[in-house]
Amino acid sequence: MSAAMRAMIRADEYRDAGVLLALTRHLESAPGVRRAVAMMATPRNLEVLRKMALAPPQWPLPPKPGDLLVVALADDEPTVLEAMKRADAWLSSRPTAGALVAQGTAMDDAPRTLAQALARQPETHLAVVSVPGPFAAREARRALELGLSVMLVSDGVTAEEEVSLKTLADARGLLVMGPDCGAALLDGVPLGFATAARRGDIGVVAASGTGLLELTGLIHRLGGGVSHAVGAGDRDLTEAIGGRGTLAALDRLAGDASTKTLVLLGRSCSRAVALRAAERAAATGRPVVAHFVGLDGALPELPGVTWASSIADAAWRACEASGVTAPPWETTPLRRPDYAPSQRWLRGLYAGATLCAEALSRCRHLSPLSTNLAVEGVTRSARFRAAGHHLLDLGDEEYTRGRTHPIVDASMRVDAIYNAANDEAVAVLLFDVVPGPSGDPVEPLREALTAVRERSLARGGEISMVAAVLGTEDGSPRRSAVVASLEALGVTVTPDHATAVEAALALLPEGEEP
């Protein structure tokens, strides 16, 4: 079927990711609009458009990195022209801060730079940086130069820039969390995607996203409490970064009287760097629990350090070291359905890298096995569909360039679930559910998860669905409400992620399970 495409450029107009997501949804809600994208015109985003086949053969003007792009694909020319008018009207009804200042509105009293904001609020000690990747390192450096520690939410920061920022922070006695730091808990205050957790004496230094959320949520549910949880960044324990963020965080926690037990969690770790971090933690004299995904069985005994076998095991052991004893989880018996002859494979769809990596570490015996993560000995593929067992981190930078993270915008996850529903070879669907700022995390997935079951039944089989639900009863929404919604859709929900992976493996068709 033929289609029409149009693009609009608004020169030198920055809008944040939330505004661009809202505009995209506004345009795609119009009848006849097949696809719409609103993004900043960075070189990386232009490449994303090309890969999505949404880059026009000719631009209205040569786009610059600071320009705002809107591209729409519609059924016909009148519809796509109307979409461009809708986009222009929508953006014009929401003027930028600069435009408001020029109009002399109440916004003219608002600070327009980080320095102005700090002058208004001199007691501030942390800056949260969430801007497009090409500008993130510059803004983080400005914050450090003003004496602020940084939570660097943005991805797209190079390893060289990360080393430079963390070296500067160390020289000034400051801390850089990230890049791609989606969650942290400082002084009991949840930042980013973090959910509320009981205050206590367990200090956490972890990769910055779903692994930290799983760990802190489990500590809370087991009856323990968290003093601080620092997100060091996924790359921090690699050779390239050298653990700079982790070591700086440990030095901070060493001076914190409220922290009695330390937990280290990482992925993509260099063995040497991970050992250095564990030794630094043990040197504080506190009990240390550590789990480095992918290094299981490759680490020697260290005085004062307990190696955990999973994120859940780390939470249990940390609570025990903190003097908290919890009863064992209650588990639900599994029912392996009658699969169709074509059903063989496990499909994992994750919002974060650490849980995806933990799943891979427990599925290495499966063959063929592929993932979009860089894991030695595992075929790398970012395609939604693959021949074999396939686990994807949909929060990876290659998916989020020019888009909002799947914790906020579930559209990419929905597309991936529909892909699984249409794949007659998928037997087990494994995924995580992460409460985010957008309310009920199940509602955007409801229609797609229903389609999974209905389409498999129509083919004479049934797909098993298994989920790990993060969060706590103190979060919003409550974890129990999310669990109930999923179970009503036929999803098996386990107490923790490691158990979810084991359940998914046990549900594989005979001959495919371990």
XYZ file of C-alpha atoms in Angstrom:
514
model
C 0.000 0.000 0.000
C 1.379 3.424 -0.921
C 2.139 5.953 1.787
C 3.190 9.571 2.135
C 6.008 10.957 4.286
C 6.729 14.510 5.416
C 9.298 16.101 7.719
C 9.339 19.367 9.641
C 12.348 21.135 11.162
C 12.063 23.732 13.934
C 15.498 25.321 14.066
C 17.344 25.723 17.385
C 14.437 24.452 19.469
C 15.265 21.998 22.251
C 12.508 19.948 23.863
C 13.074 17.220 26.443
C 12.267 13.549 25.917
C 8.945 13.727 27.737
C 7.650 16.464 25.441
C 8.861 14.638 22.333
C 7.200 11.403 23.474
C 3.916 13.222 24.099
C 4.063 14.807 20.637
C 4.778 11.422 19.019
C 1.757 9.884 20.748
C -0.398 12.890 19.792
C 0.435 12.450 16.116
C 0.125 8.663 16.057
C -3.342 8.897 17.612
C -4.673 10.587 14.445
C -6.504 8.362 11.911
C -4.329 7.444 8.939
C -0.989 8.225 10.597
C 1.063 5.016 10.484
C 4.179 6.215 12.285
C 5.475 9.485 13.739
C 8.772 10.432 15.336
C 9.762 13.611 17.176
C 13.432 13.921 18.123
C 16.418 16.213 18.250
C 18.488 16.222 15.043
C 21.702 14.777 16.454
C 23.833 12.721 14.024
C 22.989 9.588 16.015
C 19.258 10.282 15.808
C 19.483 10.900 12.070
C 21.103 7.490 11.724
C 18.253 5.990 13.771
C 15.745 7.568 11.368
C 17.585 6.039 8.422
C 17.479 2.592 10.024
C 13.750 3.050 10.685
C 13.231 4.003 7.009
C 11.793 7.327 8.192
C 14.472 9.635 6.837
C 13.062 11.682 3.919
C 15.119 11.603 0.718
C 15.375 15.406 0.986
C 15.127 17.530 4.120
C 13.315 20.923 4.064
C 16.592 22.385 5.427
C 19.892 20.696 6.370
C 19.196 19.664 10.001
C 21.569 20.704 12.803
C 22.036 18.920 16.171
C 20.102 21.642 18.005
C 17.088 21.440 15.676
C 13.850 19.649 16.484
C 12.660 17.114 13.883
C 9.163 15.813 13.309
C 8.648 13.041 10.734
C 5.316 11.409 9.922
C 4.324 8.520 7.669
C 0.633 8.415 6.720
C -1.786 6.731 4.345
C -1.851 9.651 1.884
C -0.589 13.181 1.224
C -3.528 15.101 2.786
C -3.244 13.057 5.991
C 0.501 13.590 6.364
C 0.140 17.333 5.669
C -2.516 17.503 8.376
C -0.123 15.697 10.723
C 2.513 18.371 10.144
C -0.069 21.065 10.938
C -1.040 19.215 14.115
C 2.610 19.006 15.173
C 3.201 22.710 14.543
C 0.058 23.716 16.426
C 0.857 21.366 19.328
C 4.405 22.707 19.733
C 3.289 26.331 19.366
C 0.758 25.836 22.168
C 3.610 24.758 24.449
C 6.234 27.503 24.130
C 9.793 26.919 25.280
C 11.165 28.557 28.401
C 13.145 30.941 26.201
C 10.005 32.029 24.376
C 8.213 32.632 27.660
C 11.074 34.765 28.892
C 10.964 36.789 25.661
C 7.231 37.341 26.206
C 7.876 38.708 29.691
C 5.698 36.087 31.393
C 6.096 34.776 34.939
C 8.817 32.465 33.622
C 11.167 35.426 33.260
C 12.097 34.973 36.912
C 13.134 31.340 36.399
C 16.854 30.445 36.395
C 18.129 29.752 32.904
C 21.503 28.228 33.760
C 22.823 25.764 36.309
C 24.852 28.529 37.935
C 21.739 30.704 38.346
C 19.825 27.798 39.877
C 22.669 27.074 42.301
C 22.769 30.733 43.337
C 19.074 30.463 44.234
C 19.569 27.194 46.123
C 23.165 27.149 47.404
C 22.588 24.134 49.686
C 22.197 21.877 46.605
C 24.863 19.181 46.314
C 23.559 16.978 43.462
C 22.685 17.720 39.833
C 20.596 15.295 37.763
C 21.637 15.512 34.101
C 19.174 14.185 31.526
C 19.833 15.751 28.126
C 20.559 14.223 24.701
C 23.755 12.154 24.777
C 25.903 14.485 22.641
C 25.420 17.274 25.228
C 25.394 15.190 28.414
C 29.130 15.127 29.181
C 29.371 18.898 28.745
C 26.519 19.550 31.187
C 27.871 17.027 33.682
C 31.281 18.720 33.571
C 29.681 22.103 34.229
C 27.936 20.682 37.294
C 31.174 19.192 38.634
C 32.984 22.480 38.107
C 30.289 24.151 40.208
C 30.954 21.681 43.034
C 27.986 19.364 42.462
C 27.974 15.595 42.351
C 26.152 14.265 39.299
C 23.506 11.669 38.565
C 24.054 11.238 34.821
C 20.829 9.764 33.461
C 21.745 10.238 29.794
C 23.243 7.510 27.664
C 25.324 8.175 24.559
C 28.335 9.251 26.679
C 31.602 7.760 25.433
C 33.934 5.738 27.653
C 36.573 8.456 27.282
C 34.103 11.092 28.480
C 33.072 8.887 31.403
C 36.685 8.444 32.525
C 37.290 12.196 32.230
C 34.197 13.062 34.276
C 34.900 10.519 37.005
C 38.545 11.573 37.212
C 37.468 15.203 37.664
C 34.887 14.184 40.267
C 37.483 12.191 42.215
C 39.892 15.124 42.207
C 37.178 17.355 43.673
C 35.786 14.873 46.182
C 32.563 14.501 44.220
C 30.636 11.572 42.772
C 29.422 10.740 39.257
C 26.643 8.169 39.087
C 26.230 6.801 35.572
C 26.127 7.446 32.677
C 22.801 5.765 31.923
C 22.046 5.901 35.654
C 18.330 5.233 35.870
C 17.978 4.761 39.616
C 19.558 5.629 42.964
C 18.503 5.917 46.599
C 20.269 8.610 48.613
C 19.329 9.368 52.222
C 16.091 7.478 51.663
C 15.131 9.603 48.654
C 14.368 7.565 45.486
C 15.835 9.143 42.358
C 15.023 8.289 38.748
C 13.092 5.012 38.473
C 13.922 3.949 42.034
C 11.018 2.914 44.245
C 10.639 3.555 47.933
C 12.607 1.227 50.198
C 12.840 1.091 53.962
C 15.739 3.008 55.513
C 18.291 0.735 57.120
C 21.970 -0.081 57.363
C 22.682 -1.817 54.022
C 24.677 0.271 51.552
C 24.504 -0.694 47.876
C 26.787 0.111 44.954
C 25.393 -1.319 41.734
C 24.970 -1.039 38.022
C 22.489 1.728 37.650
C 19.145 0.332 36.536
C 16.986 -2.746 36.975
C 19.626 -4.667 38.939
C 19.681 -1.937 41.586
C 15.867 -1.851 41.620
C 15.618 -5.634 42.008
C 18.205 -5.681 44.798
C 16.819 -2.795 46.863
C 13.234 -3.971 46.410
C 14.129 -7.467 47.611
C 15.998 -6.109 50.652
C 12.862 -4.152 51.548
C 10.535 -7.125 51.025
C 12.777 -9.370 53.143
C 12.573 -6.922 56.045
C 15.940 -5.210 55.642
C 16.634 -1.575 54.939
C 18.851 0.514 52.655
C 21.032 3.387 53.831
C 22.068 4.458 50.305
C 22.044 2.814 46.888
C 24.481 4.323 44.396
C 24.226 3.615 40.667
C 27.769 3.505 39.347
C 26.913 2.868 35.683
C 26.914 -0.308 33.612
C 30.454 0.205 32.293
C 32.038 1.230 35.568
C 33.634 -2.151 36.375
C 35.102 -2.619 32.896
C 38.824 -2.213 32.217
C 38.092 0.993 30.296
C 36.544 2.765 33.314
C 38.476 0.940 36.010
C 35.766 1.024 38.692
C 36.221 4.739 39.322
C 32.588 5.328 40.250
C 32.332 2.210 42.411
C 35.514 2.982 44.353
C 34.423 6.585 44.940
C 31.016 5.405 46.182
C 32.655 2.886 48.536
C 34.833 5.632 49.976
C 31.674 7.679 50.637
C 29.891 4.749 52.277
C 32.985 3.976 54.379
C 32.510 7.353 56.041
C 28.789 6.861 56.606
C 28.020 5.744 60.167
C 24.545 4.485 59.194
C 25.955 1.897 56.756
C 26.871 -1.397 58.454
C 26.779 -3.849 55.513
C 27.926 -3.356 51.902
C 26.556 -4.963 48.739
C 28.269 -4.806 45.344
C 26.407 -5.648 42.149
C 27.778 -5.377 38.627
C 27.653 -6.703 35.090
C 30.075 -6.491 32.147
C 32.810 -6.699 34.743
C 36.528 -7.130 34.346
C 37.586 -9.797 36.819
C 40.550 -7.699 37.992
C 38.435 -4.546 38.448
C 35.673 -6.455 40.245
C 38.204 -7.971 42.665
C 39.691 -4.528 43.297
C 36.245 -3.205 44.197
C 35.518 -6.165 46.504
C 38.873 -5.707 48.257
C 38.187 -1.969 48.726
C 34.794 -2.800 50.231
C 36.291 -5.407 52.574
C 38.908 -2.882 53.702
C 36.124 -0.847 55.331
C 35.775 -3.613 57.943
C 32.102 -4.129 57.156
C 30.548 -7.401 55.966
C 30.500 -7.429 52.157
C 28.165 -9.307 49.828
C 29.016 -9.205 46.107
C 27.499 -10.526 42.912
C 29.122 -9.823 39.563
C 26.898 -11.202 36.818
C 28.858 -13.449 34.469
C 31.800 -13.977 36.829
C 30.172 -16.777 38.824
C 32.733 -19.407 39.795
C 35.670 -17.294 38.621
C 36.362 -15.410 41.852
C 38.655 -16.503 44.704
C 37.829 -16.462 48.394
C 38.366 -13.046 49.959
C 38.316 -12.397 53.724
C 35.148 -10.536 54.653
C 33.494 -11.038 51.245
C 30.575 -13.364 50.551
C 29.980 -14.187 46.881
C 26.290 -14.419 46.033
C 24.948 -16.615 43.221
C 22.219 -14.202 42.073
C 20.764 -10.777 42.802
C 18.151 -12.427 45.012
C 20.838 -14.403 46.866
C 22.739 -11.140 47.427
C 19.635 -9.587 49.000
C 19.100 -12.580 51.306
C 22.751 -12.668 52.384
C 22.869 -8.895 52.950
C 19.794 -9.085 55.175
C 21.335 -11.974 57.125
C 24.543 -9.967 57.615
C 22.365 -7.092 58.817
C 20.671 -9.352 61.391
C 17.385 -9.786 59.507
C 16.005 -13.310 59.076
C 13.167 -13.714 56.584
C 10.971 -16.774 55.939
C 11.463 -18.516 52.572
C 9.401 -17.411 49.577
C 6.144 -19.152 48.844
C 6.248 -20.618 45.336
C 3.447 -21.607 42.969
C 3.507 -25.034 41.248
C 4.191 -24.784 37.524
C 2.015 -26.258 34.786
C 3.689 -27.043 31.495
C 1.022 -26.662 28.788
C 0.503 -28.807 25.720
C 2.746 -27.063 23.213
C 2.277 -27.237 19.471
C 5.034 -29.224 17.675
C 6.521 -25.981 16.310
C 7.035 -24.437 19.767
C 10.592 -24.749 21.050
C 12.191 -21.475 22.045
C 12.536 -19.088 24.987
C 12.049 -15.383 24.238
C 13.218 -12.875 26.899
C 12.190 -9.203 26.652
C 13.809 -6.955 29.259
C 13.665 -3.274 30.152
C 17.146 -3.369 31.660
C 20.554 -4.867 31.037
C 21.444 -6.380 34.414
C 18.394 -8.647 34.596
C 18.863 -9.605 30.951
C 22.506 -10.454 31.697
C 21.497 -12.495 34.749
C 19.041 -14.450 32.606
C 21.760 -15.108 30.027
C 24.139 -16.360 32.702
C 21.518 -18.954 33.694
C 20.678 -19.924 30.091
C 24.171 -20.482 28.713
C 23.477 -24.225 28.346
C 20.677 -23.542 25.823
C 21.467 -23.778 22.133
C 21.191 -21.917 19.891
C 21.246 -18.798 22.093
C 21.439 -15.140 21.037
C 21.174 -11.668 22.601
C 21.814 -8.020 21.816
C 24.201 -7.742 24.786
C 27.908 -8.169 24.174
C 28.518 -11.536 25.846
C 31.466 -13.699 24.892
C 30.421 -16.961 23.294
C 26.811 -15.881 22.638
C 25.594 -14.871 19.176
C 24.788 -11.181 19.035
C 21.513 -10.099 17.429
C 19.312 -7.051 18.011
C 16.461 -8.391 15.866
C 13.137 -9.007 17.599
C 12.931 -12.451 15.959
C 15.680 -15.066 15.916
C 15.986 -18.782 15.253
C 16.630 -20.135 18.739
C 16.477 -18.936 22.315
C 16.702 -15.136 22.221
C 17.019 -12.606 25.077
C 16.862 -8.853 24.466
C 17.612 -5.796 26.589
C 15.171 -3.263 25.100
C 16.692 -0.511 27.244
C 19.964 -0.770 25.335
C 21.251 2.389 23.671
C 20.717 0.991 20.167
C 16.969 0.928 20.890
C 16.661 4.129 22.951
C 18.484 6.553 20.628
C 15.911 9.171 19.783
C 13.320 7.369 21.926
C 12.237 7.299 25.536
C 13.306 4.380 27.752
C 10.901 1.401 27.733
C 10.208 1.885 31.445
C 8.519 5.158 30.454
C 7.306 4.349 26.930
C 6.153 0.744 26.515
C 5.572 0.970 22.748
C 8.760 -0.875 21.760
C 8.109 -3.623 24.298
C 4.552 -3.922 22.961
C 5.935 -4.330 19.422
C 8.326 -7.027 20.657
C 5.540 -8.886 22.497
C 3.343 -8.858 19.380
C 6.323 -10.218 17.459
C 6.519 -13.099 19.941
C 2.761 -13.636 19.650
C 3.135 -14.024 15.886
C 6.130 -16.368 16.120
C 4.871 -19.961 16.150
C 8.263 -21.202 17.425
C 8.102 -19.327 20.772
C 7.137 -21.554 23.709
C 8.042 -19.394 26.738
C 7.943 -15.599 27.072
C 10.068 -14.226 29.928
C 10.030 -10.545 30.890
C 10.471 -8.029 33.700
C 7.905 -5.454 34.834
C 9.332 -2.252 36.283
C 7.047 0.319 37.928
C 7.870 3.689 36.416
C 6.562 7.249 36.452
C 3.757 6.499 34.007
C 1.350 4.750 36.397
C 0.238 1.128 35.945
C 3.048 -0.684 34.059
C 0.736 -3.560 33.052
C -1.959 -1.563 31.263
C 0.164 -0.696 28.162
C 1.058 -4.406 27.849
C -2.418 -5.825 28.452
C -3.604 -6.054 24.844
C -0.306 -7.512 23.609
C -0.130 -10.129 26.402
C -3.732 -11.122 25.660
C -2.789 -11.530 21.985
C 0.098 -13.819 22.959
C -2.246 -16.304 24.582
C -5.071 -16.030 22.040
C -2.863 -16.422 18.981
C -0.984 -19.395 20.395
C -4.266 -21.110 21.294
C -5.576 -20.462 17.784
C -2.504 -22.295 16.412
C -3.216 -25.308 18.614
C -0.620 -24.581 21.299
C -0.071 -22.239 24.242
C 2.728 -19.851 25.182
C 3.887 -19.896 28.813
C 4.415 -16.376 30.165
C 6.696 -15.733 33.157
C 7.411 -12.334 34.735
C 9.652 -10.876 37.419
C 7.925 -7.872 39.018
C 10.129 -5.256 40.644
C 8.988 -2.705 43.222
C 7.602 -2.798 46.757
C 4.311 -2.329 48.583
C 5.474 1.179 49.512
C 5.834 2.124 45.844
C 3.180 3.387 43.472
C 1.590 1.259 42.173
C 1.915 -1.361 44.892
C 3.759 -4.475 43.749
C 0.877 -6.732 44.798
C -1.499 -4.838 42.484
C 0.876 -5.309 39.538
C 1.224 -9.018 40.332
C -2.556 -9.450 40.484
C -3.006 -7.742 37.100
C -0.454 -10.027 35.448
C -1.804 -13.209 37.003
C -5.274 -12.286 35.711
C -3.721 -12.328 32.206
C -2.324 -15.831 32.719
C 1.223 -14.756 33.575
C 3.240 -16.712 36.147
C 4.834 -14.223 38.552
C 7.725 -15.349 40.750
C 9.102 -13.744 43.936
C 12.397 -12.716 42.315
C 14.097 -12.655 38.937
C 16.405 -15.650 39.389
C 13.351 -17.754 40.248
C 11.594 -16.409 37.140
C 14.442 -17.626 34.940
C 14.401 -21.055 36.568
C 10.631 -21.231 36.062
C 10.981 -20.282 32.388
C 13.589 -23.016 31.893
C 11.390 -25.581 33.628
C 8.483 -24.646 31.347
C 10.384 -25.225 28.114
C 9.054 -28.134 26.030
C 10.477 -31.550 26.806
C 13.834 -31.905 25.116
C 14.526 -28.152 25.330
C 14.646 -27.757 29.117
C 17.970 -28.255 30.977
